[in-house]
Amino acid sequence: SSALPTDQATRVARAALALRSRRPELRIAIALGRASEGHESFVGDAITRAVSSLRVAVPGEIRLDPNVAEILDARFEVG
């Protein structure tokens, strides 16, 4: 996408908040970065970070990778 990372992060964060309000039992992770299509799925550092975050997330939690947290800090309450 040609959107700026700040715009992408903001849209994804809003979608995560909306999803959590409807499905509070979910664990959600947000990471931004480039992905490439592997043999059977997408691969990349952002996906690896998101999967790692999901392993330690609790139901209802939205986990942000450090890059996303920094981008969103001024727009959302991040903690």
PDB file of N, CA and C in Angstrom:
ATOM      1  N   SER A   1       0.838  -1.186   0.000  1.00  0.00           N
ATOM      2  CA  SER A   1       0.000   0.000   0.000  1.00  0.00           C
ATOM      3  C   SER A   1       0.879   1.244   0.000  1.00  0.00           C
ATOM      4  N   SER A   2       0.394   2.296  -0.571  1.00  0.00           N
ATOM      5  CA  SER A   2       1.170   3.535  -0.621  1.00  0.00           C
ATOM      6  C   SER A   2       0.853   4.452   0.559  1.00  0.00           C
ATOM      7  N   ALA A   3      -0.019   4.022   1.456  1.00  0.00           N
ATOM      8  CA  ALA A   3      -0.365   4.838   2.621  1.00  0.00           C
ATOM      9  C   ALA A   3       0.841   4.966   3.543  1.00  0.00           C
ATOM     10  N   LEU A   4       0.906   6.079   4.244  1.00  0.00           N
ATOM     11  CA  LEU A   4       1.982   6.301   5.203  1.00  0.00           C
ATOM     12  C   LEU A   4       1.858   5.320   6.362  1.00  0.00           C
ATOM     13  N   PRO A   5       2.992   4.932   6.980  1.00  0.00           N
ATOM     14  CA  PRO A   5       2.917   4.020   8.124  1.00  0.00           C
ATOM     15  C   PRO A   5       2.015   4.541   9.247  1.00  0.00           C
ATOM     16  N   THR A   6       1.999   5.863   9.464  1.00  0.00           N
ATOM     17  CA  THR A   6       1.128   6.410  10.510  1.00  0.00           C
ATOM     18  C   THR A   6      -0.339   6.168  10.177  1.00  0.00           C
ATOM     19  N   ASP A   7      -0.704   6.340   8.916  1.00  0.00           N
ATOM     20  CA  ASP A   7      -2.087   6.092   8.493  1.00  0.00           C
ATOM     21  C   ASP A   7      -2.436   4.609   8.604  1.00  0.00           C
ATOM     22  N   GLN A   8      -1.520   3.752   8.184  1.00  0.00           N
ATOM     23  CA  GLN A   8      -1.747   2.313   8.268  1.00  0.00           C
ATOM     24  C   GLN A   8      -1.924   1.882   9.721  1.00  0.00           C
ATOM     25  N   ALA A   9      -1.035   2.329  10.582  1.00  0.00           N
ATOM     26  CA  ALA A   9      -1.098   1.947  11.992  1.00  0.00           C
ATOM     27  C   ALA A   9      -2.390   2.439  12.639  1.00  0.00           C
ATOM     28  N   THR A  10      -2.796   3.641  12.316  1.00  0.00           N
ATOM     29  CA  THR A  10      -4.028   4.195  12.880  1.00  0.00           C
ATOM     30  C   THR A  10      -5.242   3.393  12.434  1.00  0.00           C
ATOM     31  N   ARG A  11      -5.322   3.064  11.157  1.00  0.00           N
ATOM     32  CA  ARG A  11      -6.451   2.282  10.645  1.00  0.00           C
ATOM     33  C   ARG A  11      -6.497   0.896  11.286  1.00  0.00           C
ATOM     34  N   VAL A  12      -5.338   0.260  11.374  1.00  0.00           N
ATOM     35  CA  VAL A  12      -5.287  -1.084  11.948  1.00  0.00           C
ATOM     36  C   VAL A  12      -5.638  -1.048  13.437  1.00  0.00           C
ATOM     37  N   ALA A  13      -5.171  -0.043  14.160  1.00  0.00           N
ATOM     38  CA  ALA A  13      -5.484   0.073  15.583  1.00  0.00           C
ATOM     39  C   ALA A  13      -6.985   0.277  15.795  1.00  0.00           C
ATOM     40  N   ARG A  14      -7.590   1.106  14.984  1.00  0.00           N
ATOM     41  CA  ARG A  14      -9.042   1.320  15.095  1.00  0.00           C
ATOM     42  C   ARG A  14      -9.810   0.040  14.790  1.00  0.00           C
ATOM     43  N   ALA A  15      -9.345  -0.699  13.794  1.00  0.00           N
ATOM     44  CA  ALA A  15      -9.987  -1.977  13.463  1.00  0.00           C
ATOM     45  C   ALA A  15      -9.825  -2.969  14.614  1.00  0.00           C
ATOM     46  N   ALA A  16      -8.660  -2.991  15.239  1.00  0.00           N
ATOM     47  CA  ALA A  16      -8.419  -3.892  16.371  1.00  0.00           C
ATOM     48  C   ALA A  16      -9.329  -3.545  17.545  1.00  0.00           C
ATOM     49  N   LEU A  17      -9.493  -2.267  17.815  1.00  0.00           N
ATOM     50  CA  LEU A  17     -10.388  -1.848  18.897  1.00  0.00           C
ATOM     51  C   LEU A  17     -11.838  -2.245  18.606  1.00  0.00           C
ATOM     52  N   ALA A  18     -12.263  -2.074  17.362  1.00  0.00           N
ATOM     53  CA  ALA A  18     -13.620  -2.463  16.975  1.00  0.00           C
ATOM     54  C   ALA A  18     -13.799  -3.979  17.085  1.00  0.00           C
ATOM     55  N   LEU A  19     -12.803  -4.721  16.647  1.00  0.00           N
ATOM     56  CA  LEU A  19     -12.862  -6.182  16.730  1.00  0.00           C
ATOM     57  C   LEU A  19     -12.915  -6.638  18.184  1.00  0.00           C
ATOM     58  N   ARG A  20     -12.102  -6.035  19.035  1.00  0.00           N
ATOM     59  CA  ARG A  20     -12.102  -6.405  20.453  1.00  0.00           C
ATOM     60  C   ARG A  20     -13.453  -6.110  21.109  1.00  0.00           C
ATOM     61  N   SER A  21     -14.113  -5.023  20.700  1.00  0.00           N
ATOM     62  CA  SER A  21     -15.413  -4.709  21.296  1.00  0.00           C
ATOM     63  C   SER A  21     -16.460  -5.773  20.939  1.00  0.00           C
ATOM     64  N   ARG A  22     -16.315  -6.398  19.785  1.00  0.00           N
ATOM     65  CA  ARG A  22     -17.261  -7.436  19.361  1.00  0.00           C
ATOM     66  C   ARG A  22     -16.849  -8.833  19.814  1.00  0.00           C
ATOM     67  N   ARG A  23     -15.545  -9.040  19.941  1.00  0.00           N
ATOM     68  CA  ARG A  23     -15.022 -10.368  20.295  1.00  0.00           C
ATOM     69  C   ARG A  23     -13.960 -10.230  21.380  1.00  0.00           C
ATOM     70  N   PRO A  24     -14.367  -9.922  22.618  1.00  0.00           N
ATOM     71  CA  PRO A  24     -13.412  -9.643  23.690  1.00  0.00           C
ATOM     72  C   PRO A  24     -12.535 -10.826  24.077  1.00  0.00           C
ATOM     73  N   GLU A  25     -12.882 -12.016  23.635  1.00  0.00           N
ATOM     74  CA  GLU A  25     -12.074 -13.191  23.966  1.00  0.00           C
ATOM     75  C   GLU A  25     -10.840 -13.343  23.074  1.00  0.00           C
ATOM     76  N   LEU A  26     -10.783 -12.566  22.000  1.00  0.00           N
ATOM     77  CA  LEU A  26      -9.662 -12.683  21.064  1.00  0.00           C
ATOM     78  C   LEU A  26      -8.382 -12.078  21.617  1.00  0.00           C
ATOM     79  N   ARG A  27      -7.284 -12.589  21.133  1.00  0.00           N
ATOM     80  CA  ARG A  27      -5.963 -12.002  21.354  1.00  0.00           C
ATOM     81  C   ARG A  27      -5.566 -11.379  20.025  1.00  0.00           C
ATOM     82  N   ILE A  28      -5.138 -10.120  20.062  1.00  0.00           N
ATOM     83  CA  ILE A  28      -4.851  -9.388  18.826  1.00  0.00           C
ATOM     84  C   ILE A  28      -3.426  -8.848  18.890  1.00  0.00           C
ATOM     85  N   ALA A  29      -2.704  -8.970  17.797  1.00  0.00           N
ATOM     86  CA  ALA A  29      -1.352  -8.421  17.706  1.00  0.00           C
ATOM     87  C   ALA A  29      -1.247  -7.569  16.451  1.00  0.00           C
ATOM     88  N   ILE A  30      -0.579  -6.430  16.586  1.00  0.00           N
ATOM     89  CA  ILE A  30      -0.375  -5.530  15.455  1.00  0.00           C
ATOM     90  C   ILE A  30       1.120  -5.319  15.269  1.00  0.00           C
ATOM     91  N   ALA A  31       1.569  -5.555  14.056  1.00  0.00           N
ATOM     92  CA  ALA A  31       2.962  -5.309  13.694  1.00  0.00           C
ATOM     93  C   ALA A  31       2.973  -4.816  12.254  1.00  0.00           C
ATOM     94  N   LEU A  32       3.800  -3.856  11.972  1.00  0.00           N
ATOM     95  CA  LEU A  32       3.919  -3.337  10.605  1.00  0.00           C
ATOM     96  C   LEU A  32       5.273  -3.706  10.029  1.00  0.00           C
ATOM     97  N   GLY A  33       5.281  -3.974   8.761  1.00  0.00           N
ATOM     98  CA  GLY A  33       6.521  -4.285   8.060  1.00  0.00           C
ATOM     99  C   GLY A  33       6.193  -4.932   6.732  1.00  0.00           C
ATOM    100  N   ARG A  34       7.202  -5.263   6.017  1.00  0.00           N
ATOM    101  CA  ARG A  34       7.009  -5.910   4.716  1.00  0.00           C
ATOM    102  C   ARG A  34       6.885  -7.415   4.902  1.00  0.00           C
ATOM    103  N   ALA A  35       6.042  -8.003   4.097  1.00  0.00           N
ATOM    104  CA  ALA A  35       5.887  -9.456   4.081  1.00  0.00           C
ATOM    105  C   ALA A  35       6.081  -9.921   2.651  1.00  0.00           C
ATOM    106  N   SER A  36       6.484 -11.142   2.506  1.00  0.00           N
ATOM    107  CA  SER A  36       6.587 -11.714   1.173  1.00  0.00           C
ATOM    108  C   SER A  36       5.847 -13.039   1.170  1.00  0.00           C
ATOM    109  N   GLU A  37       5.413 -13.420   0.018  1.00  0.00           N
ATOM    110  CA  GLU A  37       4.648 -14.653  -0.082  1.00  0.00           C
ATOM    111  C   GLU A  37       5.616 -15.816  -0.154  1.00  0.00           C
ATOM    112  N   GLY A  38       5.506 -16.702   0.825  1.00  0.00           N
ATOM    113  CA  GLY A  38       6.325 -17.898   0.839  1.00  0.00           C
ATOM    114  C   GLY A  38       5.652 -18.999   0.049  1.00  0.00           C
ATOM    115  N   HIS A  39       6.085 -20.205   0.266  1.00  0.00           N
ATOM    116  CA  HIS A  39       5.550 -21.349  -0.468  1.00  0.00           C
ATOM    117  C   HIS A  39       4.054 -21.526  -0.239  1.00  0.00           C
ATOM    118  N   GLU A  40       3.614 -21.476   1.021  1.00  0.00           N
ATOM    119  CA  GLU A  40       2.198 -21.690   1.316  1.00  0.00           C
ATOM    120  C   GLU A  40       1.569 -20.566   2.125  1.00  0.00           C
ATOM    121  N   SER A  41       2.340 -19.566   2.519  1.00  0.00           N
ATOM    122  CA  SER A  41       1.790 -18.502   3.350  1.00  0.00           C
ATOM    123  C   SER A  41       2.678 -17.264   3.239  1.00  0.00           C
ATOM    124  N   PHE A  42       2.254 -16.202   3.922  1.00  0.00           N
ATOM    125  CA  PHE A  42       3.060 -14.996   3.963  1.00  0.00           C
ATOM    126  C   PHE A  42       4.096 -15.126   5.065  1.00  0.00           C
ATOM    127  N   VAL A  43       5.272 -14.578   4.832  1.00  0.00           N
ATOM    128  CA  VAL A  43       6.355 -14.626   5.811  1.00  0.00           C
ATOM    129  C   VAL A  43       6.983 -13.245   5.911  1.00  0.00           C
ATOM    130  N   GLY A  44       7.649 -12.977   7.014  1.00  0.00           N
ATOM    131  CA  GLY A  44       8.349 -11.713   7.182  1.00  0.00           C
ATOM    132  C   GLY A  44       8.518 -11.398   8.653  1.00  0.00           C
ATOM    133  N   ASP A  45       9.379 -10.422   8.938  1.00  0.00           N
ATOM    134  CA  ASP A  45       9.674 -10.052  10.320  1.00  0.00           C
ATOM    135  C   ASP A  45       8.432  -9.583  11.068  1.00  0.00           C
ATOM    136  N   ALA A  46       7.579  -8.804  10.418  1.00  0.00           N
ATOM    137  CA  ALA A  46       6.378  -8.300  11.095  1.00  0.00           C
ATOM    138  C   ALA A  46       5.460  -9.452  11.505  1.00  0.00           C
ATOM    139  N   ILE A  47       5.319 -10.426  10.657  1.00  0.00           N
ATOM    140  CA  ILE A  47       4.477 -11.575  10.980  1.00  0.00           C
ATOM    141  C   ILE A  47       5.092 -12.366  12.124  1.00  0.00           C
ATOM    142  N   THR A  48       6.389 -12.544  12.093  1.00  0.00           N
ATOM    143  CA  THR A  48       7.082 -13.252  13.180  1.00  0.00           C
ATOM    144  C   THR A  48       6.894 -12.523  14.502  1.00  0.00           C
ATOM    145  N   ARG A  49       7.016 -11.194  14.496  1.00  0.00           N
ATOM    146  CA  ARG A  49       6.808 -10.419  15.729  1.00  0.00           C
ATOM    147  C   ARG A  49       5.375 -10.539  16.223  1.00  0.00           C
ATOM    148  N   ALA A  50       4.421 -10.490  15.314  1.00  0.00           N
ATOM    149  CA  ALA A  50       3.011 -10.592  15.706  1.00  0.00           C
ATOM    150  C   ALA A  50       2.715 -11.963  16.308  1.00  0.00           C
ATOM    151  N   VAL A  51       3.219 -13.006  15.709  1.00  0.00           N
ATOM    152  CA  VAL A  51       3.001 -14.356  16.234  1.00  0.00           C
ATOM    153  C   VAL A  51       3.621 -14.490  17.620  1.00  0.00           C
ATOM    154  N   SER A  52       4.815 -13.955  17.803  1.00  0.00           N
ATOM    155  CA  SER A  52       5.463 -13.999  19.122  1.00  0.00           C
ATOM    156  C   SER A  52       4.629 -13.259  20.158  1.00  0.00           C
ATOM    157  N   SER A  53       4.070 -12.117  19.779  1.00  0.00           N
ATOM    158  CA  SER A  53       3.212 -11.356  20.692  1.00  0.00           C
ATOM    159  C   SER A  53       1.961 -12.129  21.067  1.00  0.00           C
ATOM    160  N   LEU A  54       1.386 -12.819  20.107  1.00  0.00           N
ATOM    161  CA  LEU A  54       0.172 -13.581  20.386  1.00  0.00           C
ATOM    162  C   LEU A  54       0.419 -14.709  21.374  1.00  0.00           C
ATOM    163  N   ARG A  55       1.621 -15.245  21.376  1.00  0.00           N
ATOM    164  CA  ARG A  55       1.939 -16.348  22.293  1.00  0.00           C
ATOM    165  C   ARG A  55       1.856 -15.928  23.753  1.00  0.00           C
ATOM    166  N   VAL A  56       2.080 -14.655  24.039  1.00  0.00           N
ATOM    167  CA  VAL A  56       2.056 -14.186  25.432  1.00  0.00           C
ATOM    168  C   VAL A  56       0.846 -13.302  25.737  1.00  0.00           C
ATOM    169  N   ALA A  57       0.005 -13.072  24.758  1.00  0.00           N
ATOM    170  CA  ALA A  57      -1.172 -12.216  24.950  1.00  0.00           C
ATOM    171  C   ALA A  57      -2.236 -12.945  25.761  1.00  0.00           C
ATOM    172  N   VAL A  58      -3.023 -12.162  26.472  1.00  0.00           N
ATOM    173  CA  VAL A  58      -4.170 -12.711  27.195  1.00  0.00           C
ATOM    174  C   VAL A  58      -5.435 -12.316  26.436  1.00  0.00           C
ATOM    175  N   PRO A  59      -6.523 -13.044  26.633  1.00  0.00           N
ATOM    176  CA  PRO A  59      -7.769 -12.698  25.938  1.00  0.00           C
ATOM    177  C   PRO A  59      -8.148 -11.232  26.163  1.00  0.00           C
ATOM    178  N   GLY A  60      -8.528 -10.572  25.094  1.00  0.00           N
ATOM    179  CA  GLY A  60      -8.917  -9.168  25.153  1.00  0.00           C
ATOM    180  C   GLY A  60      -7.775  -8.190  24.996  1.00  0.00           C
ATOM    181  N   GLU A  61      -6.570  -8.690  24.941  1.00  0.00           N
ATOM    182  CA  GLU A  61      -5.396  -7.812  24.846  1.00  0.00           C
ATOM    183  C   GLU A  61      -5.059  -7.513  23.393  1.00  0.00           C
ATOM    184  N   ILE A  62      -4.672  -6.272  23.147  1.00  0.00           N
ATOM    185  CA  ILE A  62      -4.148  -5.869  21.838  1.00  0.00           C
ATOM    186  C   ILE A  62      -2.664  -5.588  22.046  1.00  0.00           C
ATOM    187  N   ARG A  63      -1.819  -6.404  21.457  1.00  0.00           N
ATOM    188  CA  ARG A  63      -0.372  -6.261  21.601  1.00  0.00           C
ATOM    189  C   ARG A  63       0.175  -5.494  20.388  1.00  0.00           C
ATOM    190  N   LEU A  64       1.063  -4.562  20.648  1.00  0.00           N
ATOM    191  CA  LEU A  64       1.674  -3.752  19.600  1.00  0.00           C
ATOM    192  C   LEU A  64       3.166  -4.018  19.563  1.00  0.00           C
ATOM    193  N   ASP A  65       3.716  -4.148  18.354  1.00  0.00           N
ATOM    194  CA  ASP A  65       5.175  -4.230  18.295  1.00  0.00           C
ATOM    195  C   ASP A  65       5.730  -2.838  18.585  1.00  0.00           C
ATOM    196  N   PRO A  66       6.998  -2.731  18.972  1.00  0.00           N
ATOM    197  CA  PRO A  66       7.555  -1.429  19.359  1.00  0.00           C
ATOM    198  C   PRO A  66       7.399  -0.336  18.299  1.00  0.00           C
ATOM    199  N   ASN A  67       7.521  -0.686  17.034  1.00  0.00           N
ATOM    200  CA  ASN A  67       7.379   0.309  15.969  1.00  0.00           C
ATOM    201  C   ASN A  67       5.967   0.874  15.929  1.00  0.00           C
ATOM    202  N   VAL A  68       4.978   0.015  16.044  1.00  0.00           N
ATOM    203  CA  VAL A  68       3.586   0.456  16.024  1.00  0.00           C
ATOM    204  C   VAL A  68       3.276   1.287  17.267  1.00  0.00           C
ATOM    205  N   ALA A  69       3.768   0.834  18.424  1.00  0.00           N
ATOM    206  CA  ALA A  69       3.531   1.573  19.670  1.00  0.00           C
ATOM    207  C   ALA A  69       4.082   2.992  19.573  1.00  0.00           C
ATOM    208  N   GLU A  70       5.241   3.140  18.989  1.00  0.00           N
ATOM    209  CA  GLU A  70       5.843   4.473  18.838  1.00  0.00           C
ATOM    210  C   GLU A  70       5.006   5.343  17.903  1.00  0.00           C
ATOM    211  N   ILE A  71       4.540   4.774  16.818  1.00  0.00           N
ATOM    212  CA  ILE A  71       3.717   5.520  15.858  1.00  0.00           C
ATOM    213  C   ILE A  71       2.405   5.968  16.498  1.00  0.00           C
ATOM    214  N   LEU A  72       1.793   5.074  17.271  1.00  0.00           N
ATOM    215  CA  LEU A  72       0.465   5.339  17.822  1.00  0.00           C
ATOM    216  C   LEU A  72       0.478   6.126  19.125  1.00  0.00           C
ATOM    217  N   ASP A  73       1.628   6.283  19.747  1.00  0.00           N
ATOM    218  CA  ASP A  73       1.725   6.895  21.060  1.00  0.00           C
ATOM    219  C   ASP A  73       0.999   8.229  21.143  1.00  0.00           C
ATOM    220  N   ALA A  74       1.088   9.044  20.131  1.00  0.00           N
ATOM    221  CA  ALA A  74       0.458  10.372  20.164  1.00  0.00           C
ATOM    222  C   ALA A  74      -1.035  10.309  19.812  1.00  0.00           C
ATOM    223  N   ARG A  75      -1.483   9.213  19.216  1.00  0.00           N
ATOM    224  CA  ARG A  75      -2.861   9.124  18.740  1.00  0.00           C
ATOM    225  C   ARG A  75      -3.777   8.323  19.665  1.00  0.00           C
ATOM    226  N   PHE A  76      -3.201   7.370  20.423  1.00  0.00           N
ATOM    227  CA  PHE A  76      -3.971   6.468  21.269  1.00  0.00           C
ATOM    228  C   PHE A  76      -3.304   6.393  22.632  1.00  0.00           C
ATOM    229  N   GLU A  77      -4.060   5.928  23.605  1.00  0.00           N
ATOM    230  CA  GLU A  77      -3.473   5.647  24.914  1.00  0.00           C
ATOM    231  C   GLU A  77      -2.808   4.276  24.796  1.00  0.00           C
ATOM    232  N   VAL A  78      -1.492   4.280  24.823  1.00  0.00           N
ATOM    233  CA  VAL A  78      -0.715   3.061  24.665  1.00  0.00           C
ATOM    234  C   VAL A  78      -0.092   2.721  26.011  1.00  0.00           C
ATOM    235  N   GLY A  79      -0.328   1.510  26.447  1.00  0.00           N
ATOM    236  CA  GLY A  79       0.261   1.136  27.732  1.00  0.00           C
ATOM    237  C   GLY A  79       0.220  -0.329  27.968  1.00  0.00           C
TER     238      GLY A  79
END
